[in-house]
């Protein structure tokens, strides 16, 4: 079930339904798509809430032990299974070193935003030097800055501010 170049998802569903000789809404289509999904293994890297743990759920209508269908990816998203380990490491460093955690250790806090710049440049398709992250003191003034001279070659910017008061 290799998708054709530039095949739209709706076309893929229709093609698989034709191969199975069933309507696109048939459960067999979904099962076939799931079986052959090359990205399926990524699911194992995240905790997926169980139906029984989500409020408000009428447990008489569902199988409480099933994983929930999670459509909140643009919000908090699913928790990666590695998060707790990383957080515990940093909390332990904080407990043992206090303020020195800003400049010492595997992930010094003062350079936390710089650690992901290389990864983010690939995601947002920009050069490393055009990306920046900063502190809360930058957030409000940054809203008042005119951002350069857009051109065909340079037509976007990425600004991320996390302001906590």
mmCIF file of C-alpha atoms in Angstrom:
data_model
loop_
_atom_site.group_PDB
_atom_site.id
_atom_site.type_symbol
_atom_site.label_atom_id
_atom_site.label_comp_id
_atom_site.label_asym_id
_atom_site.label_seq_id
_atom_site.Cartn_x
_atom_site.Cartn_y
_atom_site.Cartn_z
ATOM 1 C CA UNK A 1 0.000 0.000 0.000
ATOM 2 C CA UNK A 2 2.715 2.474 -0.977
ATOM 3 C CA UNK A 3 1.088 5.894 -1.534
ATOM 4 C CA UNK A 4 1.450 7.326 -4.994
ATOM 5 C CA UNK A 5 3.508 10.528 -5.351
ATOM 6 C CA UNK A 6 1.460 13.520 -4.193
ATOM 7 C CA UNK A 7 -1.515 11.316 -3.394
ATOM 8 C CA UNK A 8 -4.045 13.035 -1.155
ATOM 9 C CA UNK A 9 -5.149 11.151 1.984
ATOM 10 C CA UNK A 10 -8.719 10.916 0.679
ATOM 11 C CA UNK A 11 -7.392 9.340 -2.527
ATOM 12 C CA UNK A 12 -5.347 6.826 -0.517
ATOM 13 C CA UNK A 13 -8.438 5.821 1.475
ATOM 14 C CA UNK A 14 -10.462 5.463 -1.726
ATOM 15 C CA UNK A 15 -7.732 3.388 -3.406
ATOM 16 C CA UNK A 16 -7.436 1.018 -0.413
ATOM 17 C CA UNK A 17 -11.226 0.679 -0.277
ATOM 18 C CA UNK A 18 -11.219 -0.263 -3.969
ATOM 19 C CA UNK A 19 -8.476 -2.844 -3.382
ATOM 20 C CA UNK A 20 -10.519 -4.361 -0.531
ATOM 21 C CA UNK A 21 -13.782 -4.039 -2.499
ATOM 22 C CA UNK A 22 -15.556 -2.251 0.330
ATOM 23 C CA UNK A 23 -16.777 1.271 1.129
ATOM 24 C CA UNK A 24 -14.170 3.773 2.403
ATOM 25 C CA UNK A 25 -15.972 3.856 5.761
ATOM 26 C CA UNK A 26 -15.513 0.117 6.314
ATOM 27 C CA UNK A 27 -13.391 -0.779 9.352
ATOM 28 C CA UNK A 28 -11.197 -2.979 7.133
ATOM 29 C CA UNK A 29 -9.873 0.135 5.375
ATOM 30 C CA UNK A 30 -8.765 1.682 8.676
ATOM 31 C CA UNK A 31 -7.201 -1.587 9.807
ATOM 32 C CA UNK A 32 -5.264 -1.950 6.527
ATOM 33 C CA UNK A 33 -4.024 1.640 6.740
ATOM 34 C CA UNK A 34 -2.926 1.043 10.346
ATOM 35 C CA UNK A 35 -1.147 -2.224 9.451
ATOM 36 C CA UNK A 36 0.906 -0.628 6.724
ATOM 37 C CA UNK A 37 1.642 2.713 8.385
ATOM 38 C CA UNK A 38 5.431 3.195 8.293
ATOM 39 C CA UNK A 39 5.259 5.676 11.179
ATOM 40 C CA UNK A 40 3.279 3.349 13.443
ATOM 41 C CA UNK A 41 6.241 2.602 15.721
ATOM 42 C CA UNK A 42 6.344 6.236 16.928
ATOM 43 C CA UNK A 43 3.197 5.527 18.933
ATOM 44 C CA UNK A 44 5.345 3.522 21.354
ATOM 45 C CA UNK A 45 7.259 6.654 22.384
ATOM 46 C CA UNK A 46 4.214 8.321 23.979
ATOM 47 C CA UNK A 47 1.758 7.707 26.784
ATOM 48 C CA UNK A 48 -1.748 7.482 25.349
ATOM 49 C CA UNK A 49 -4.529 8.097 27.880
ATOM 50 C CA UNK A 50 -6.947 5.256 28.570
ATOM 51 C CA UNK A 51 -10.642 5.947 28.090
ATOM 52 C CA UNK A 52 -11.354 5.220 31.784
ATOM 53 C CA UNK A 53 -9.062 8.051 32.896
ATOM 54 C CA UNK A 54 -10.699 10.811 30.838
ATOM 55 C CA UNK A 55 -13.506 12.892 32.319
ATOM 56 C CA UNK A 56 -16.421 12.950 31.678
ATOM 57 C CA UNK A 57 -16.804 9.504 30.148
ATOM 58 C CA UNK A 58 -19.870 7.295 30.378
ATOM 59 C CA UNK A 59 -18.104 3.958 30.885
ATOM 60 C CA UNK A 60 -21.274 2.057 29.981
ATOM 61 C CA UNK A 61 -20.793 3.225 26.371
ATOM 62 C CA UNK A 62 -17.113 2.392 25.857
ATOM 63 C CA UNK A 63 -14.416 -0.144 26.617
ATOM 64 C CA UNK A 64 -12.692 1.523 29.568
ATOM 65 C CA UNK A 65 -9.362 -0.236 28.915
ATOM 66 C CA UNK A 66 -8.937 1.026 25.348
ATOM 67 C CA UNK A 67 -6.572 3.823 24.465
ATOM 68 C CA UNK A 68 -8.323 7.092 23.801
ATOM 69 C CA UNK A 69 -8.351 8.694 20.381
ATOM 70 C CA UNK A 70 -6.328 11.833 20.988
ATOM 71 C CA UNK A 71 -6.926 14.840 18.727
ATOM 72 C CA UNK A 72 -5.305 17.529 20.866
ATOM 73 C CA UNK A 73 -1.927 17.596 19.160
ATOM 74 C CA UNK A 74 -1.829 21.380 18.745
ATOM 75 C CA UNK A 75 -2.322 21.867 22.455
ATOM 76 C CA UNK A 76 -0.286 19.983 25.018
ATOM 77 C CA UNK A 77 -0.118 16.841 22.913
ATOM 78 C CA UNK A 78 0.775 13.404 24.186
ATOM 79 C CA UNK A 79 3.465 13.030 26.849
ATOM 80 C CA UNK A 80 6.687 11.497 25.541
ATOM 81 C CA UNK A 81 7.755 8.585 27.749
ATOM 82 C CA UNK A 82 11.214 10.146 28.209
ATOM 83 C CA UNK A 83 9.939 13.417 29.710
ATOM 84 C CA UNK A 84 9.774 12.207 33.305
ATOM 85 C CA UNK A 85 13.392 11.036 33.215
ATOM 86 C CA UNK A 86 14.649 14.351 31.818
ATOM 87 C CA UNK A 87 12.595 16.396 34.274
ATOM 88 C CA UNK A 88 13.775 14.327 37.233
ATOM 89 C CA UNK A 89 17.400 14.858 36.152
ATOM 90 C CA UNK A 90 16.935 18.630 36.058
ATOM 91 C CA UNK A 91 14.981 18.724 39.329
ATOM 92 C CA UNK A 92 17.726 16.658 40.959
ATOM 93 C CA UNK A 93 20.356 19.073 39.601
ATOM 94 C CA UNK A 94 18.344 22.007 40.962
ATOM 95 C CA UNK A 95 18.080 20.356 44.400
ATOM 96 C CA UNK A 96 21.805 19.593 44.533
ATOM 97 C CA UNK A 97 23.270 22.662 42.821
ATOM 98 C CA UNK A 98 20.701 25.424 43.163
ATOM 99 C CA UNK A 99 21.447 28.428 40.965
ATOM 100 C CA UNK A 100 24.608 26.800 39.565
ATOM 101 C CA UNK A 101 22.368 24.656 37.356
ATOM 102 C CA UNK A 102 22.189 27.695 35.074
ATOM 103 C CA UNK A 103 25.776 27.168 33.938
ATOM 104 C CA UNK A 104 26.804 23.614 34.873
ATOM 105 C CA UNK A 105 25.771 20.143 33.798
ATOM 106 C CA UNK A 106 24.730 18.261 30.684
ATOM 107 C CA UNK A 107 22.023 20.831 29.843
ATOM 108 C CA UNK A 108 22.890 24.228 31.384
ATOM 109 C CA UNK A 109 19.639 26.166 31.781
ATOM 110 C CA UNK A 110 21.052 29.452 30.511
ATOM 111 C CA UNK A 111 21.577 27.905 27.063
ATOM 112 C CA UNK A 112 18.439 25.768 26.989
ATOM 113 C CA UNK A 113 17.023 27.541 23.935
ATOM 114 C CA UNK A 114 20.304 27.184 22.024
ATOM 115 C CA UNK A 115 20.295 23.407 22.461
ATOM 116 C CA UNK A 116 17.339 23.006 20.121
ATOM 117 C CA UNK A 117 18.179 25.614 17.467
ATOM 118 C CA UNK A 118 19.788 23.095 15.129
ATOM 119 C CA UNK A 119 16.776 20.819 15.353
ATOM 120 C CA UNK A 120 14.286 23.652 14.859
ATOM 121 C CA UNK A 121 16.020 25.054 11.774
ATOM 122 C CA UNK A 122 15.158 21.871 9.884
ATOM 123 C CA UNK A 123 11.538 21.978 11.029
ATOM 124 C CA UNK A 124 10.886 25.618 10.097
ATOM 125 C CA UNK A 125 13.240 25.584 7.071
ATOM 126 C CA UNK A 126 15.479 28.492 8.013
ATOM 127 C CA UNK A 127 19.115 29.218 8.733
ATOM 128 C CA UNK A 128 20.510 28.762 12.260
ATOM 129 C CA UNK A 129 21.444 32.423 12.661
ATOM 130 C CA UNK A 130 17.941 33.651 11.848
ATOM 131 C CA UNK A 131 16.399 31.813 14.774
ATOM 132 C CA UNK A 132 16.469 32.929 18.360
ATOM 133 C CA UNK A 133 14.813 32.274 21.650
ATOM 134 C CA UNK A 134 14.933 34.584 24.600
ATOM 135 C CA UNK A 135 13.635 35.452 28.022
ATOM 136 C CA UNK A 136 10.455 37.057 29.277
ATOM 137 C CA UNK A 137 12.063 40.502 29.137
ATOM 138 C CA UNK A 138 12.153 40.204 25.353
ATOM 139 C CA UNK A 139 8.503 39.278 24.855
ATOM 140 C CA UNK A 140 6.732 42.626 25.052
ATOM 141 C CA UNK A 141 9.406 44.767 23.345
ATOM 142 C CA UNK A 142 9.668 42.175 20.563
ATOM 143 C CA UNK A 143 6.067 42.843 19.624
ATOM 144 C CA UNK A 144 6.998 46.439 18.748
ATOM 145 C CA UNK A 145 9.961 45.666 16.479
ATOM 146 C CA UNK A 146 9.671 45.977 12.676
ATOM 147 C CA UNK A 147 11.113 42.737 11.336
ATOM 148 C CA UNK A 148 13.597 43.652 8.582
ATOM 149 C CA UNK A 149 12.871 43.812 4.884
ATOM 150 C CA UNK A 150 11.069 40.690 3.631
ATOM 151 C CA UNK A 151 12.132 39.423 0.208
ATOM 152 C CA UNK A 152 11.606 36.293 -1.874
ATOM 153 C CA UNK A 153 14.657 34.717 -0.197
ATOM 154 C CA UNK A 154 13.957 35.919 3.346
ATOM 155 C CA UNK A 155 10.238 36.036 3.985
ATOM 156 C CA UNK A 156 9.626 34.623 7.457
ATOM 157 C CA UNK A 157 10.859 34.710 10.995
ATOM 158 C CA UNK A 158 10.398 32.527 14.040
ATOM 159 C CA UNK A 159 9.962 34.084 17.459
ATOM 160 C CA UNK A 160 9.154 32.134 20.565
ATOM 161 C CA UNK A 161 8.569 33.767 23.914
ATOM 162 C CA UNK A 162 7.449 32.012 27.029
ATOM 163 C CA UNK A 163 6.351 34.617 29.532
ATOM 164 C CA UNK A 164 5.596 33.431 33.043
ATOM 165 C CA UNK A 165 4.666 35.891 35.781
#
